Structure formats: C-alpha cells, structure tokens
PDB file of C-alpha atoms in Angstrom:
ATOM      1  CA  MET A   1     106.189 243.025 120.820  1.00 93.00           C
ATOM      2  CA  LEU A   2     102.842 243.899 122.407  1.00 93.00           C
ATOM      3  CA  THR A   3     102.565 243.000 126.081  1.00 95.00           C
ATOM      4  CA  ASP A   4      99.819 240.583 127.103  1.00 95.00           C
ATOM      5  CA  ASP A   5      97.820 243.369 128.732  1.00 95.00           C
ATOM      6  CA  GLY A   6      98.000 245.448 125.527  1.00 93.00           C
ATOM      7  CA  LYS A   7      99.446 248.458 127.379  1.00 96.00           C
ATOM      8  CA  HIS A   8     102.978 248.501 125.939  1.00 97.00           C
ATOM      9  CA  LEU A   9     104.455 247.886 122.498  1.00 98.00           C
ATOM     10  CA  TYR A  10     108.224 247.339 122.332  1.00 98.00           C
ATOM     11  CA  VAL A  11     109.795 247.937 118.930  1.00 98.00           C
ATOM     12  CA  SER A  12     113.338 246.961 117.873  1.00 97.00           C
ATOM     13  CA  TRP A  13     115.376 248.870 115.309  1.00 97.00           C
ATOM     14  CA  ASP A  14     114.789 246.111 112.726  1.00 98.00           C
ATOM     15  CA  GLU A  15     111.030 246.169 113.308  1.00 98.00           C
ATOM     16  CA  TYR A  16     111.002 249.963 113.181  1.00 98.00           C
ATOM     17  CA  HIS A  17     112.748 250.099 109.808  1.00 98.00           C
ATOM     18  CA  MET A  18     110.578 247.321 108.392  1.00 98.00           C
ATOM     19  CA  LEU A  19     107.424 249.207 109.445  1.00 98.00           C
ATOM     20  CA  ILE A  20     108.641 252.391 107.744  1.00 98.00           C
ATOM     21  CA  GLU A  21     109.348 250.393 104.575  1.00 98.00           C
ATOM     22  CA  ARG A  22     105.839 248.928 104.744  1.00 98.00           C
ATOM     23  CA  LEU A  23     104.471 252.464 105.066  1.00 98.00           C
ATOM     24  CA  ALA A  24     106.375 253.443 101.911  1.00 98.00           C
ATOM     25  CA  LEU A  25     104.829 250.481 100.090  1.00 98.00           C
ATOM     26  CA  LYS A  26     101.314 251.414 101.236  1.00 98.00           C
ATOM     27  CA  VAL A  27     101.759 254.907  99.826  1.00 98.00           C
ATOM     28  CA  ALA A  28     103.293 253.553  96.609  1.00 98.00           C
ATOM     29  CA  HIS A  29     100.549 250.970  96.101  1.00 98.00           C
ATOM     30  CA  SER A  30      97.883 253.661  96.485  1.00 98.00           C
ATOM     31  CA  GLY A  31      99.089 255.186  93.228  1.00 98.00           C
ATOM     32  CA  TRP A  32      98.934 258.701  94.664  1.00 98.00           C
ATOM     33  CA  ALA A  33     101.645 260.925  93.226  1.00 97.00           C
ATOM     34  CA  PHE A  34     102.799 263.653  95.593  1.00 98.00           C
ATOM     35  CA  ASP A  35     105.278 266.486  95.182  1.00 97.00           C
ATOM     36  CA  GLN A  36     106.709 266.983  98.657  1.00 97.00           C
ATOM     37  CA  ILE A  37     106.932 265.383 102.075  1.00 97.00           C
ATOM     38  CA  LEU A  38     106.424 267.319 105.282  1.00 97.00           C
ATOM     39  CA  CYS A  39     107.474 265.482 108.422  1.00 96.00           C
ATOM     40  CA  LEU A  40     106.630 266.437 111.966  1.00 96.00           C
ATOM     41  CA  ALA A  41     109.635 266.716 114.245  1.00 93.00           C
ATOM     42  CA  ARG A  42     110.617 264.804 116.201  1.00 90.00           C
ATOM     43  CA  GLY A  43     108.730 261.537 115.711  1.00 93.00           C
ATOM     44  CA  GLY A  44     108.137 261.912 111.987  1.00 96.00           C
ATOM     45  CA  MET A  45     111.733 262.730 111.090  1.00 96.00           C
ATOM     46  CA  ARG A  46     112.964 259.167 110.637  1.00 97.00           C
ATOM     47  CA  PRO A  47     109.922 257.971 108.655  1.00 98.00           C
ATOM     48  CA  GLY A  48     109.950 261.236 106.671  1.00 98.00           C
ATOM     49  CA  ASP A  49     113.641 260.854 105.845  1.00 98.00           C
ATOM     50  CA  VAL A  50     113.189 257.276 104.619  1.00 98.00           C
ATOM     51  CA  LEU A  51     110.124 258.149 102.528  1.00 98.00           C
ATOM     52  CA  SER A  52     111.930 261.178 101.090  1.00 98.00           C
ATOM     53  CA  ARG A  53     114.767 258.918  99.959  1.00 98.00           C
ATOM     54  CA  VAL A  54     112.553 256.084  98.655  1.00 98.00           C
ATOM     55  CA  PHE A  55     110.300 258.420  96.662  1.00 98.00           C
ATOM     56  CA  ASP A  56     113.095 260.887  95.795  1.00 97.00           C
ATOM     57  CA  LYS A  57     111.001 263.828  96.971  1.00 97.00           C
ATOM     58  CA  PRO A  58     112.037 266.960  98.875  1.00 95.00           C
ATOM     59  CA  LEU A  59     111.630 266.818 102.643  1.00 96.00           C
ATOM     60  CA  ALA A  60     110.282 269.697 104.694  1.00 95.00           C
ATOM     61  CA  ILE A  61     110.249 269.729 108.494  1.00 95.00           C
ATOM     62  CA  MET A  62     107.771 271.247 110.913  1.00 93.00           C
ATOM     63  CA  SER A  63     108.442 271.155 114.641  1.00 91.00           C
ATOM     64  CA  THR A  64     105.592 270.270 116.941  1.00 85.00           C
ATOM     65  CA  SER A  65     105.544 269.310 120.586  1.00 76.00           C
ATOM     66  CA  SER A  66     102.911 268.245 123.062  1.00 69.00           C
ATOM     67  CA  TYR A  67     104.592 265.566 125.198  1.00 54.00           C
ATOM     68  CA  ARG A  68     106.774 267.134 127.859  1.00 48.00           C
ATOM     69  CA  ALA A  69     105.789 266.130 131.370  1.00 48.00           C
ATOM     70  CA  GLU A  70     106.790 262.880 133.091  1.00 50.00           C
ATOM     71  CA  ALA A  71     109.706 262.102 130.749  1.00 47.00           C
ATOM     72  CA  GLY A  72     107.563 262.735 127.686  1.00 49.00           C
ATOM     73  CA  THR A  73     104.635 260.540 128.697  1.00 50.00           C
ATOM     74  CA  ILE A  74     102.039 263.197 129.523  1.00 51.00           C
ATOM     75  CA  GLN A  75     100.455 265.167 126.705  1.00 54.00           C
ATOM     76  CA  GLY A  76     100.260 268.894 127.288  1.00 56.00           C
ATOM     77  CA  ARG A  77      99.572 271.992 125.212  1.00 68.00           C
ATOM     78  CA  LEU A  78     100.335 271.594 121.510  1.00 75.00           C
ATOM     79  CA  ASP A  79     103.060 273.877 120.174  1.00 76.00           C
ATOM     80  CA  MET A  80     103.495 274.234 116.408  1.00 75.00           C
ATOM     81  CA  ALA A  81     106.384 276.021 114.755  1.00 70.00           C
ATOM     82  CA  LYS A  82     105.445 279.179 112.911  1.00 72.00           C
ATOM     83  CA  TYR A  83     107.739 278.303 109.999  1.00 75.00           C
ATOM     84  CA  ILE A  84     108.378 275.161 107.982  1.00 84.00           C
ATOM     85  CA  THR A  85     111.989 274.362 107.103  1.00 86.00           C
ATOM     86  CA  MET A  86     112.573 273.497 103.444  1.00 82.00           C
ATOM     87  CA  PRO A  87     115.629 273.313 101.202  1.00 76.00           C
ATOM     88  CA  LYS A  88     114.068 275.689  98.632  1.00 82.00           C
ATOM     89  CA  GLY A  89     110.772 277.131  97.538  1.00 87.00           C
ATOM     90  CA  GLU A  90     107.540 276.817  99.468  1.00 91.00           C
ATOM     91  CA  LEU A  91     105.309 273.985 100.572  1.00 93.00           C
ATOM     92  CA  ALA A  92     103.024 273.555  97.587  1.00 95.00           C
ATOM     93  CA  GLY A  93     101.196 271.089  95.366  1.00 97.00           C
ATOM     94  CA  ARG A  94     100.404 267.619  96.646  1.00 98.00           C
ATOM     95  CA  VAL A  95     101.916 267.163 100.108  1.00 98.00           C
ATOM     96  CA  LEU A  96     102.358 263.977 102.131  1.00 98.00           C
ATOM     97  CA  LEU A  97     102.365 264.776 105.857  1.00 98.00           C
ATOM     98  CA  VAL A  98     104.347 262.147 107.805  1.00 98.00           C
ATOM     99  CA  ASP A  99     104.550 261.400 111.523  1.00 97.00           C
ATOM    100  CA  ASP A 100     105.399 258.296 113.510  1.00 97.00           C
ATOM    101  CA  LEU A 101     101.964 257.800 115.041  1.00 96.00           C
ATOM    102  CA  ALA A 102      98.439 259.064 115.470  1.00 97.00           C
ATOM    103  CA  ASP A 103      98.134 258.922 119.243  1.00 94.00           C
ATOM    104  CA  SER A 104      95.248 261.126 120.372  1.00 92.00           C
ATOM    105  CA  GLY A 105      94.982 262.583 116.858  1.00 94.00           C
ATOM    106  CA  VAL A 106      95.179 266.139 118.205  1.00 91.00           C
ATOM    107  CA  THR A 107      98.549 267.001 116.636  1.00 91.00           C
ATOM    108  CA  LEU A 108      97.773 265.575 113.201  1.00 95.00           C
ATOM    109  CA  LYS A 109      94.355 267.220 113.057  1.00 95.00           C
ATOM    110  CA  ALA A 110      95.745 270.597 114.134  1.00 93.00           C
ATOM    111  CA  VAL A 111      98.520 270.473 111.546  1.00 95.00           C
ATOM    112  CA  VAL A 112      96.138 269.284 108.821  1.00 96.00           C
ATOM    113  CA  ASP A 113      93.732 272.123 109.663  1.00 94.00           C
ATOM    114  CA  ARG A 114      96.580 274.642 109.470  1.00 92.00           C
ATOM    115  CA  LEU A 115      97.897 273.252 106.161  1.00 95.00           C
ATOM    116  CA  ARG A 116      94.449 273.166 104.552  1.00 94.00           C
ATOM    117  CA  GLY A 117      94.551 276.946 104.901  1.00 93.00           C
ATOM    118  CA  VAL A 118      97.671 277.190 102.726  1.00 93.00           C
ATOM    119  CA  PRO A 119      96.493 278.147  99.208  1.00 95.00           C
ATOM    120  CA  ALA A 120      99.602 276.672  97.516  1.00 96.00           C
ATOM    121  CA  ILE A 121      98.783 273.159  98.789  1.00 97.00           C
ATOM    122  CA  SER A 122      96.441 271.516  96.294  1.00 98.00           C
ATOM    123  CA  GLU A 123      96.107 268.177  98.075  1.00 98.00           C
ATOM    124  CA  LEU A 124      97.171 266.872 101.477  1.00 98.00           C
ATOM    125  CA  ARG A 125      97.338 263.318 102.755  1.00 98.00           C
ATOM    126  CA  THR A 126      98.742 261.907 105.980  1.00 98.00           C
ATOM    127  CA  ALA A 127     100.863 258.839 106.710  1.00 98.00           C
ATOM    128  CA  VAL A 128     101.923 257.288 110.019  1.00 98.00           C
ATOM    129  CA  VAL A 129     103.436 254.031 111.151  1.00 98.00           C
ATOM    130  CA  TRP A 130     100.972 253.462 114.024  1.00 98.00           C
ATOM    131  CA  LEU A 131      97.324 254.426 114.455  1.00 98.00           C
ATOM    132  CA  LYS A 132      96.108 254.091 118.033  1.00 98.00           C
ATOM    133  CA  GLY A 133      92.527 253.120 118.740  1.00 97.00           C
ATOM    134  CA  MET A 134      91.939 256.283 120.788  1.00 97.00           C
ATOM    135  CA  SER A 135      92.936 258.581 117.917  1.00 97.00           C
ATOM    136  CA  THR A 136      90.280 261.040 116.810  1.00 96.00           C
ATOM    137  CA  TYR A 137      92.046 261.457 113.460  1.00 97.00           C
ATOM    138  CA  THR A 138      92.557 258.659 110.937  1.00 98.00           C
ATOM    139  CA  PRO A 139      95.384 259.169 108.434  1.00 98.00           C
ATOM    140  CA  GLU A 140      95.031 258.017 104.845  1.00 98.00           C
ATOM    141  CA  TYR A 141      98.017 255.689 105.281  1.00 98.00           C
ATOM    142  CA  PHE A 142      99.081 253.693 108.335  1.00 98.00           C
ATOM    143  CA  VAL A 143     100.788 250.352 108.886  1.00 98.00           C
ATOM    144  CA  GLU A 144      99.516 249.089 112.229  1.00 98.00           C
ATOM    145  CA  HIS A 145      96.221 249.800 113.964  1.00 98.00           C
ATOM    146  CA  LEU A 146      96.583 249.432 117.733  1.00 98.00           C
ATOM    147  CA  PRO A 147      93.081 249.130 119.233  1.00 97.00           C
ATOM    148  CA  THR A 148      94.378 249.051 122.837  1.00 96.00           C
ATOM    149  CA  SER A 149      96.332 252.318 122.327  1.00 97.00           C
ATOM    150  CA  PRO A 150      99.534 251.035 123.993  1.00 97.00           C
ATOM    151  CA  TRP A 151     102.489 253.178 124.929  1.00 95.00           C
ATOM    152  CA  ILE A 152     104.982 252.589 122.105  1.00 97.00           C
ATOM    153  CA  HIS A 153     108.578 252.087 123.219  1.00 96.00           C
ATOM    154  CA  GLN A 154     110.531 253.091 120.128  1.00 96.00           C
ATOM    155  CA  PRO A 155     114.155 251.995 119.738  1.00 96.00           C
ATOM    156  CA  PHE A 156     115.647 255.483 119.807  1.00 93.00           C
ATOM    157  CA  GLU A 157     114.208 256.224 123.255  1.00 92.00           C
ATOM    158  CA  GLU A 158     117.445 254.911 124.752  1.00 90.00           C
ATOM    159  CA  TYR A 159     118.895 258.322 123.858  1.00 91.00           C
ATOM    160  CA  ASP A 160     116.280 260.269 125.832  1.00 89.00           C
ATOM    161  CA  ASN A 161     118.208 259.911 129.067  1.00 90.00           C
ATOM    162  CA  LEU A 162     121.699 259.314 127.680  1.00 91.00           C
ATOM    163  CA  ARG A 163     124.029 262.251 128.215  1.00 93.00           C
ATOM    164  CA  PRO A 164     127.499 262.849 126.756  1.00 93.00           C
ATOM    165  CA  GLU A 165     129.176 261.769 130.008  1.00 91.00           C
ATOM    166  CA  GLU A 166     127.522 258.321 129.907  1.00 90.00           C
ATOM    167  CA  LEU A 167     128.112 258.007 126.182  1.00 89.00           C
ATOM    168  CA  ALA A 168     131.813 258.773 126.633  1.00 91.00           C
ATOM    169  CA  LYS A 169     132.104 255.769 128.966  1.00 89.00           C
ATOM    170  CA  LYS A 170     131.357 253.506 125.997  1.00 86.00           C
ATOM    171  CA  PHE A 171     134.399 254.708 124.066  1.00 87.00           C
ATOM    172  CA  VAL A 172     138.069 255.096 124.789  1.00 72.00           C
ATOM    173  CA  ILE A 173     139.032 258.536 123.554  1.00 63.00           C
TER     174      ILE A 173
END
C-alpha cells in the first residue's frame, strides 16, 4: 500500500510473492530464453530463487552492498563481491540478472558494466520487481514503476532488528 504522500510503500508477504510471480510472467511472455540467473544478494535472493525454480535454471549469487547507515536507509559506497557463487561451471551464455528493485540505479548499472566485460556472457538482461522514478538505470523487466520513488517496506524487514533472544520469546523450548 502506497501512502497518500507517495513516500512509503508497504508490502505484505502475499503481495511480495504475487509481484515476483508477475515478474516471472513478464520474462516468460517476452519469449527471451536465458541460460542462467544471477541474483544480487541480499534483495535479489528471494526473487532470484523463485525465478530459478519457475524457469528451472541454475542460480548464481553475487553479493553487493551499498545501504548501511541509518538502519540501512542511507546509500553509501557500493561494494561488489569479487567472486560469483555458482553450483558448477562459470557464468556464461544468456544471463538474467535479478534484484528486488532499481532504486538509484547505481548498483544495477555497476554490475551490468562489470558483467558486460565477461567474454563468456553472450547476452545480459535485468529484471526487478520495482523500478523507482529516480533510477538512472531501467531494467528490461520490471513489475511496478514507482514515480515518487518511495521507501519500500518489504515484509522480511521485520527480521532486520530481531535477534535470537527476542525470537526465543516466541517459542517454548
């Protein structure tokens, strides 16, 4: 649910899963056949996992991070992992790069630029659930365009501040 001022988008688990399924359909309806999926950790892991299962394609993971300050709300320096984790082989052929959102566009563009330098990748396309209006990079596939660039409150954020001690209070062990 988008707030009236357009500054916050609150997403439930049901909405989140439905949006990922809609992303899968957008990719499928495009007719583009890809060989592998590369998701960006952490935000792209859930969408990447679902797309990997739906399309029955291998999933690779690349860690990136730029949001660290103020409980993950302030974008800082972009860090990209040197290596990509894969079950076997190398990242090659037609690759679908998946993340949860194109916020500023800086992360996606930097990763795309790096991957375009990999000779084994013959074609690269990007897919995200949300495209913010302020993004300088537009992925080939996205589900929702958010012109007001709201802060997205994703359902798993409840775990950001939950620690084992608090979690243990929920269960009788």
